[in-house]
């Protein structure tokens, strides 16, 4: 058994921000199932939103965030994350972090959907995630211990029910055990459980599944953001075309060149994402092909080097100005329910970044708020852990046996295709029930023993868990709000659902729905 002070699972921006703030005081280990640079953060094109411009205000950014999230948020969290985020960004700018600047030296602030003012900081044009990850990695000293290629597949609890370590599975099938009084899940979102997505292939919602199996509460799992514009070729999505491209003036058109957002929303191409994604989806279902017309964008190749490279790789002629697009899964608003420091409902277990549901994003995340959230919660949790009482001697494992090893026959690609079709942009009771019946027919349960399984089978199993949780949440919410659109319940139903969250908590494998008066609905799954 290997002991440390803090185990961080995942290696995106939130994880690195936490590690760099802790490294002076505590022993930190970062465990990642792949390589350190395999993360959604690394791929992020969009940038970091923060009210650092002269005309901007914390209140204005707060208002935009609440509007995009359909007010399904904790308002105090929104306000204080944006306030703290502004300070963090100012200090990163002061420290020389590589944000893009105009020729006069001022910060180049970009515009994205549903923002009322240009406030997005970018690095290297559309390579913000990569630049920021490299910047933070450079601030880490050799004391931070990286473990690559080991998949955390179980959270270990002590006899008091506190999280006190993790078990990992290696490619050769062996198992290792790491112990620490603080375990932080920073594993990112679950976009890769959908066949069409913009995410790193590693973003399979593992942290959510692990926390749920350990008994932590998850919240808002039904809210999934579909990005309107993924490059779409030969029946498959091939990568993200950043909203910043529309921020620079690109238009959404059909094959006749007609603009498809006119008359749909006053912000046209820059309307909230769920509205743009729903429109493109509707047009595509009616048989049209949809394109991003980039001819109004000046210096496209200079501003968007990654997108240019991707388009060239797929033989898209940028001089013709048309990039074929379709929506795909992009961001998971829900996740492990945490407080304002990132603490989950299990003592010793924390969640930061996309894996967490902090109350910031509500029903739909405002573009470029997620890297900001990772930086804020990484810093906040570090402050909390530095002052927390570390009681290493309390670590004593409670090894509860699981049931029999399963036969895993489930096909990962089929699960992803079914998620897209039945739990995708538009859902209904019929489609959700169809998917849940299919999931239930897979002879798996929330208790399935994972020790005997290979890394690959554990991965598929964890995707089954996350897929089930998203589907259960989506079935219960009988309205349409933000990233949850039900064809059988169109429109928001404030009377029944305003500020009500669906919590998913594992309890005796019975499904029980409890309505209470505190704006929460609990499902014991
Ligand atoms: C994008 O570049 O369009 C994505 C940005 C984000 O999702 O925050």
mmCIF file of C-alpha atoms in Angstrom, residues 13-15 17-18 20-21 48-51 61 77-89 92 136 339-342 351-353 358 360 369-384:
data_model
loop_
_atom_site.group_PDB
_atom_site.id
_atom_site.type_symbol
_atom_site.label_atom_id
_atom_site.label_comp_id
_atom_site.label_asym_id
_atom_site.label_seq_id
_atom_site.Cartn_x
_atom_site.Cartn_y
_atom_site.Cartn_z
ATOM 1 C CA UNK A 13 -6.805 22.150 -15.208
ATOM 2 C CA UNK A 14 -8.636 21.791 -11.862
ATOM 3 C CA UNK A 15 -6.282 18.978 -10.799
ATOM 4 C CA UNK A 17 -4.359 24.117 -10.079
ATOM 5 C CA UNK A 18 -5.017 22.156 -6.870
ATOM 6 C CA UNK A 20 0.339 23.582 -7.522
ATOM 7 C CA UNK A 21 -1.337 25.266 -4.557
ATOM 8 C CA UNK A 48 -11.607 31.322 -20.083
ATOM 9 C CA UNK A 49 -14.433 33.737 -19.360
ATOM 10 C CA UNK A 50 -13.747 36.411 -16.729
ATOM 11 C CA UNK A 51 -14.941 39.991 -16.205
ATOM 12 C CA UNK A 61 -21.042 38.018 -15.986
ATOM 13 C CA UNK A 77 -22.123 30.250 -5.898
ATOM 14 C CA UNK A 78 -22.373 31.901 -9.312
ATOM 15 C CA UNK A 79 -21.563 35.306 -7.884
ATOM 16 C CA UNK A 80 -18.668 34.217 -5.697
ATOM 17 C CA UNK A 81 -17.096 31.912 -8.327
ATOM 18 C CA UNK A 82 -17.068 34.783 -10.824
ATOM 19 C CA UNK A 83 -15.714 37.191 -8.227
ATOM 20 C CA UNK A 84 -12.933 34.770 -7.207
ATOM 21 C CA UNK A 85 -12.345 33.827 -10.850
ATOM 22 C CA UNK A 86 -11.750 37.447 -11.760
ATOM 23 C CA UNK A 87 -9.082 37.712 -9.040
ATOM 24 C CA UNK A 88 -7.404 34.463 -10.090
ATOM 25 C CA UNK A 89 -7.308 35.547 -13.736
ATOM 26 C CA UNK A 92 -2.402 34.782 -13.692
ATOM 27 C CA UNK A 136 0.445 24.957 -14.851
ATOM 28 C CA UNK A 339 -20.330 22.397 -1.410
ATOM 29 C CA UNK A 340 -18.503 25.640 -2.146
ATOM 30 C CA UNK A 341 -15.099 24.054 -1.369
ATOM 31 C CA UNK A 342 -15.564 20.904 -3.452
ATOM 32 C CA UNK A 351 -14.773 16.674 -6.536
ATOM 33 C CA UNK A 352 -13.575 19.603 -8.663
ATOM 34 C CA UNK A 353 -13.922 20.542 -12.328
ATOM 35 C CA UNK A 358 -21.192 22.875 -7.700
ATOM 36 C CA UNK A 360 -22.458 27.153 -11.006
ATOM 37 C CA UNK A 369 -17.053 29.184 -17.698
ATOM 38 C CA UNK A 370 -15.664 25.703 -17.108
ATOM 39 C CA UNK A 371 -11.921 26.386 -17.112
ATOM 40 C CA UNK A 372 -12.720 29.289 -14.788
ATOM 41 C CA UNK A 373 -14.588 26.921 -12.470
ATOM 42 C CA UNK A 374 -11.631 24.496 -12.464
ATOM 43 C CA UNK A 375 -9.201 27.260 -11.494
ATOM 44 C CA UNK A 376 -11.482 28.600 -8.751
ATOM 45 C CA UNK A 377 -12.321 25.246 -7.146
ATOM 46 C CA UNK A 378 -8.718 24.018 -7.441
ATOM 47 C CA UNK A 379 -7.619 27.033 -5.419
ATOM 48 C CA UNK A 380 -10.500 26.905 -2.940
ATOM 49 C CA UNK A 381 -10.059 23.243 -2.182
ATOM 50 C CA UNK A 382 -6.319 23.743 -1.703
ATOM 51 C CA UNK A 383 -6.997 26.405 0.932
ATOM 52 C CA UNK A 384 -9.459 24.083 2.625
#
